[in-house]
Short mmCIF file of C-alpha atoms in Angstrom, two decimals:
data_model
loop_
_atom_site.label_atom_id
_atom_site.label_comp_id
_atom_site.label_asym_id
_atom_site.label_seq_id
_atom_site.Cartn_x
_atom_site.Cartn_y
_atom_site.Cartn_z
CA UNK A 1 201.77 -17.08 129.25
CA UNK A 2 205.17 -16.21 127.79
CA UNK A 3 206.00 -13.97 124.82
CA UNK A 4 206.66 -16.94 122.51
CA UNK A 5 203.12 -18.17 123.06
CA UNK A 6 201.59 -14.73 122.39
CA UNK A 7 203.48 -14.51 119.12
CA UNK A 8 202.36 -18.03 118.24
CA UNK A 9 198.71 -17.20 118.95
CA UNK A 10 198.95 -14.09 116.74
CA UNK A 11 200.39 -15.99 113.85
CA UNK A 12 198.46 -19.21 114.28
CA UNK A 13 196.24 -18.54 111.20
CA UNK A 14 199.33 -18.09 109.08
CA UNK A 15 200.83 -21.38 110.35
CA UNK A 16 197.80 -23.22 109.18
CA UNK A 17 198.53 -22.40 105.57
CA UNK A 18 202.12 -23.69 105.53
CA UNK A 19 203.51 -27.18 105.04
CA UNK A 20 205.40 -26.95 108.35
CA UNK A 21 202.21 -27.10 110.40
CA UNK A 22 201.62 -30.81 109.98
CA UNK A 23 202.62 -31.31 113.64
CA UNK A 24 200.25 -28.74 115.09
CA UNK A 25 196.80 -29.70 116.33
CA UNK A 26 194.02 -28.33 114.11
CA UNK A 27 192.00 -26.91 116.98
CA UNK A 28 190.63 -23.66 118.26
CA UNK A 29 192.87 -21.10 119.95
CA UNK A 30 191.45 -22.02 123.38
CA UNK A 31 192.28 -25.69 122.86
CA UNK A 32 195.67 -24.80 121.52
CA UNK A 33 196.44 -22.78 124.70
CA UNK A 34 195.70 -25.96 126.72
CA UNK A 35 197.85 -27.99 124.34
CA UNK A 36 200.68 -25.55 124.73
CA UNK A 37 200.50 -25.26 128.54
CA UNK A 38 200.61 -29.04 128.72
CA UNK A 39 204.05 -28.97 127.12
CA UNK A 40 205.57 -25.94 128.76
CA UNK A 41 206.80 -28.10 131.61
CA UNK A 42 208.14 -30.70 129.17
CA UNK A 43 209.93 -27.95 127.25
CA UNK A 44 211.94 -27.03 130.32
CA UNK A 45 213.33 -30.57 130.40
CA UNK A 46 214.66 -30.34 126.80
CA UNK A 47 218.44 -30.50 126.86
CA UNK A 48 221.07 -30.43 124.12
CA UNK A 49 218.43 -29.92 121.47
CA UNK A 50 216.67 -33.20 122.31
CA UNK A 51 213.42 -33.56 124.28
CA UNK A 52 213.04 -36.30 126.83
CA UNK A 53 209.54 -36.93 125.65
CA UNK A 54 207.79 -36.17 122.36
CA UNK A 55 204.29 -35.24 121.51
CA UNK A 56 202.30 -38.40 120.98
CA UNK A 57 199.47 -36.54 119.34
CA UNK A 58 199.50 -37.21 115.62
CA UNK A 59 198.10 -35.33 112.59
CA UNK A 60 198.03 -36.73 109.12
CA UNK A 61 199.77 -39.80 110.37
CA UNK A 62 202.90 -37.99 111.65
CA UNK A 63 204.28 -37.28 115.08
CA UNK A 64 205.70 -33.99 116.35
CA UNK A 65 207.88 -33.13 119.26
CA UNK A 66 208.24 -30.02 121.21
CA UNK A 67 211.39 -29.02 119.35
CA UNK A 68 209.47 -28.95 116.07
CA UNK A 69 206.85 -26.60 117.51
CA UNK A 70 209.64 -24.47 118.96
CA UNK A 71 211.35 -24.29 115.59
CA UNK A 72 208.14 -23.14 113.88
CA UNK A 73 207.53 -20.41 116.42
CA UNK A 74 211.16 -19.16 116.26
CA UNK A 75 211.12 -19.19 112.46
CA UNK A 76 207.96 -17.14 112.34
CA UNK A 77 209.21 -14.76 114.97
CA UNK A 78 212.44 -14.15 113.00
CA UNK A 79 210.43 -13.59 109.82
CA UNK A 80 208.24 -11.14 111.67
CA UNK A 81 211.34 -9.27 112.90
CA UNK A 82 212.73 -9.10 109.37
CA UNK A 83 209.42 -7.74 108.02
CA UNK A 84 209.29 -5.13 110.79
CA UNK A 85 212.86 -4.02 110.06
CA UNK A 86 211.99 -3.65 106.35
CA UNK A 87 208.80 -1.74 107.18
CA UNK A 88 210.66 0.69 109.42
CA UNK A 89 213.36 1.13 106.76
CA UNK A 90 210.71 1.86 104.06
CA UNK A 91 208.88 4.36 106.31
CA UNK A 92 212.17 6.06 107.18
CA UNK A 93 213.11 6.37 103.51
CA UNK A 94 209.68 7.74 102.58
CA UNK A 95 209.87 10.30 105.40
CA UNK A 96 213.34 11.36 104.39
CA UNK A 97 212.27 11.70 100.74
CA UNK A 98 209.33 13.86 101.83
CA UNK A 99 211.58 16.15 103.84
CA UNK A 100 214.04 16.50 100.97
CA UNK A 101 211.24 17.28 98.54
CA UNK A 102 209.86 20.05 100.77
CA UNK A 103 213.33 21.48 101.35
CA UNK A 104 213.94 21.51 97.59
CA UNK A 105 210.66 23.25 96.98
CA UNK A 106 211.32 25.87 99.63
CA UNK A 107 214.78 26.54 98.16
CA UNK A 108 213.27 26.90 94.72
CA UNK A 109 210.58 29.37 95.83
CA UNK A 110 213.18 31.37 97.74
CA UNK A 111 215.25 31.52 94.54
CA UNK A 112 212.34 32.98 92.55
CA UNK A 113 211.04 35.01 95.49
CA UNK A 114 208.01 37.16 94.70
CA UNK A 115 208.16 36.30 90.98
CA UNK A 116 206.53 32.95 91.56
CA UNK A 117 203.01 32.02 92.75
CA UNK A 118 201.85 28.48 93.66
CA UNK A 119 198.37 27.73 92.40
CA UNK A 120 195.71 25.20 93.24
CA UNK A 121 197.34 22.35 91.29
CA UNK A 122 200.48 22.60 93.51
CA UNK A 123 202.60 23.91 90.66
CA UNK A 124 204.47 27.25 90.76
CA UNK A 125 204.31 29.77 87.95
CA UNK A 126 205.71 33.15 86.92
CA UNK A 127 203.45 35.47 84.88
CA UNK A 128 205.10 38.11 82.64
CA UNK A 129 202.88 40.65 80.91
CA UNK A 130 205.64 41.91 78.60
CA UNK A 131 204.52 41.11 75.03
CA UNK A 132 206.79 38.75 73.20
CA UNK A 133 206.72 36.32 70.36
CA UNK A 134 206.66 32.64 71.29
CA UNK A 135 210.39 32.12 70.80
CA UNK A 136 211.21 35.09 73.02
CA UNK A 137 208.77 33.90 75.63
CA UNK A 138 210.38 30.42 75.64
CA UNK A 139 213.87 31.94 76.01
CA UNK A 140 212.67 34.28 78.71
CA UNK A 141 211.42 31.35 80.84
CA UNK A 142 214.70 29.47 80.31
CA UNK A 143 216.66 32.55 81.48
CA UNK A 144 214.63 32.49 84.72
CA UNK A 145 215.42 28.80 85.21
CA UNK A 146 211.94 27.79 84.24
CA UNK A 147 210.08 26.74 81.09
CA UNK A 148 206.87 27.73 79.27
CA UNK A 149 203.90 26.20 81.05
CA UNK A 150 202.28 23.00 79.77
CA UNK A 151 198.77 22.73 81.17
CA UNK A 152 197.84 19.26 79.86
CA UNK A 153 194.41 18.99 81.47
CA UNK A 154 191.30 21.10 81.52
CA UNK A 155 191.65 21.39 85.28
CA UNK A 156 195.03 23.08 84.85
CA UNK A 157 193.70 25.35 82.13
CA UNK A 158 190.87 26.35 84.41
CA UNK A 159 193.39 27.18 87.21
CA UNK A 160 195.56 29.33 84.86
CA UNK A 161 192.51 31.09 83.45
CA UNK A 162 191.39 31.86 86.94
CA UNK A 163 194.73 33.54 87.62
CA UNK A 164 195.03 35.57 84.40
CA UNK A 165 191.54 37.05 84.89
CA UNK A 166 193.16 39.14 87.64
CA UNK A 167 195.92 40.38 85.32
CA UNK A 168 195.50 43.47 83.19
CA UNK A 169 197.03 42.01 80.04
CA UNK A 170 195.13 38.83 79.36
CA UNK A 171 197.04 36.82 76.73
CA UNK A 172 199.83 34.43 77.60
CA UNK A 173 202.00 32.02 75.55
CA UNK A 174 202.12 28.32 76.53
CA UNK A 175 204.62 25.67 75.41
CA UNK A 176 202.56 23.81 72.81
CA UNK A 177 203.60 24.44 69.19
CA UNK A 178 204.15 22.79 65.87
CA UNK A 179 207.69 24.25 65.64
CA UNK A 180 209.80 21.71 63.74
CA UNK A 181 206.66 19.84 62.68
CA UNK A 182 204.89 22.69 60.84
CA UNK A 183 201.38 21.68 59.81
CA UNK A 184 201.86 18.16 61.19
CA UNK A 185 201.12 18.24 64.93
CA UNK A 186 201.36 20.26 68.09
CA UNK A 187 203.58 19.11 70.94
CA UNK A 188 204.27 20.33 74.44
CA UNK A 189 207.96 21.13 75.19
CA UNK A 190 208.41 17.65 76.68
CA UNK A 191 207.36 16.09 73.38
CA UNK A 192 203.84 14.96 74.29
CA UNK A 193 201.44 15.43 71.35
CA UNK A 194 198.45 17.82 71.59
CA UNK A 195 196.05 16.49 68.90
CA UNK A 196 194.21 19.14 66.98
CA UNK A 197 191.07 17.19 67.87
CA UNK A 198 191.76 17.57 71.55
CA UNK A 199 189.00 19.02 73.70
CA UNK A 200 191.59 21.46 75.12
CA UNK A 201 191.25 23.59 71.97
CA UNK A 202 188.56 26.33 71.78
CA UNK A 203 186.38 24.56 69.24
CA UNK A 204 183.73 27.34 69.37
CA UNK A 205 186.42 29.58 67.80
CA UNK A 206 187.43 26.88 65.38
CA UNK A 207 190.82 26.47 67.05
CA UNK A 208 193.55 25.85 66.11
CA UNK A 209 192.93 28.13 63.13
CA UNK A 210 196.54 29.04 62.28
CA UNK A 211 197.62 25.39 62.07
CA UNK A 212 198.71 24.44 58.55
CA UNK A 213 198.53 27.91 57.07
CA UNK A 214 202.17 27.92 56.09
CA UNK A 215 203.50 29.43 59.34
CA UNK A 216 204.56 27.81 62.57
CA UNK A 217 201.72 27.95 65.09
CA UNK A 218 201.97 28.23 68.86
CA UNK A 219 199.40 27.97 71.63
CA UNK A 220 198.29 30.67 74.06
CA UNK A 221 195.43 31.33 76.43
CA UNK A 222 193.37 34.46 76.81
CA UNK A 223 191.06 35.75 79.51
CA UNK A 224 188.83 37.23 76.81
CA UNK A 225 187.60 33.85 75.45
CA UNK A 226 184.26 32.35 76.23
CA UNK A 227 185.81 29.15 77.49
CA UNK A 228 189.02 28.20 79.25
CA UNK A 229 190.58 26.66 76.17
CA UNK A 230 193.70 26.76 74.02
CA UNK A 231 194.08 29.24 71.10
CA UNK A 232 196.83 29.38 68.49
CA UNK A 233 198.61 32.09 66.57
CA UNK A 234 201.67 32.49 64.40
CA UNK A 235 204.72 32.03 66.67
CA UNK A 236 206.68 35.07 65.49
CA UNK A 237 203.92 37.62 66.13
CA UNK A 238 205.25 39.87 68.95
CA UNK A 239 202.10 41.69 69.98
CA UNK A 240 200.06 38.65 70.95
CA UNK A 241 200.93 37.59 74.45
CA UNK A 242 202.99 37.64 77.60
CA UNK A 243 204.48 34.44 79.11
CA UNK A 244 203.50 31.87 81.70
CA UNK A 245 206.65 30.20 82.99
CA UNK A 246 206.43 27.03 85.05
CA UNK A 247 208.97 26.48 87.84
CA UNK A 248 209.21 22.71 87.25
CA UNK A 249 211.81 22.21 89.98
CA UNK A 250 209.44 23.62 92.61
CA UNK A 251 206.91 20.78 92.19
#
């Protein structure tokens, strides 16, 4: 049984859903094999694109010759080759993208060296215990090629809290603030709103409690709280917290 027949048998179910299959017998695979073998000898006598004899079997009132069957098989085989080429191209591109991403991450971590630790969420952070106000903390992260961290989920807050429990000084600024929107709303540095009703705030401490008191308020976390939640304080207070910088290009 030649390769063309094998391909045809594999794709026979697909043929039955197309309009080009009117000439094919609507039979089982076993019967179709017999049908095909019957015409293999006839196929060898086809010359110049014309068959000496045509298939007298009819379906839906039409007649089909060997050339029509051959055309269907060749068309499907060509389509299959095109799909396989595209599949290989897609897989190659995905593999190359994965390699480039890992190389970029490695280069980034080498740049920050021991200053950066990668946590359970796959993101890389730098923790500074030097007390600063929020503006100084934000500038400090920028100078290191990073930005203040933006833990937008409780899972990320849990991960950061787990890390700062091992650090002597336990308060750290994050990127959320109402700077530029004083008393209106908190936003992360990328502009995403952090509603004051969000479950990320430490409601047991009535947070945020500096919001709307006439000063700009900024978010921080502390290892001394009962829950792994956001707290807020006046942004210009120097003695509140250190900084958590996020190495966004290492993700």
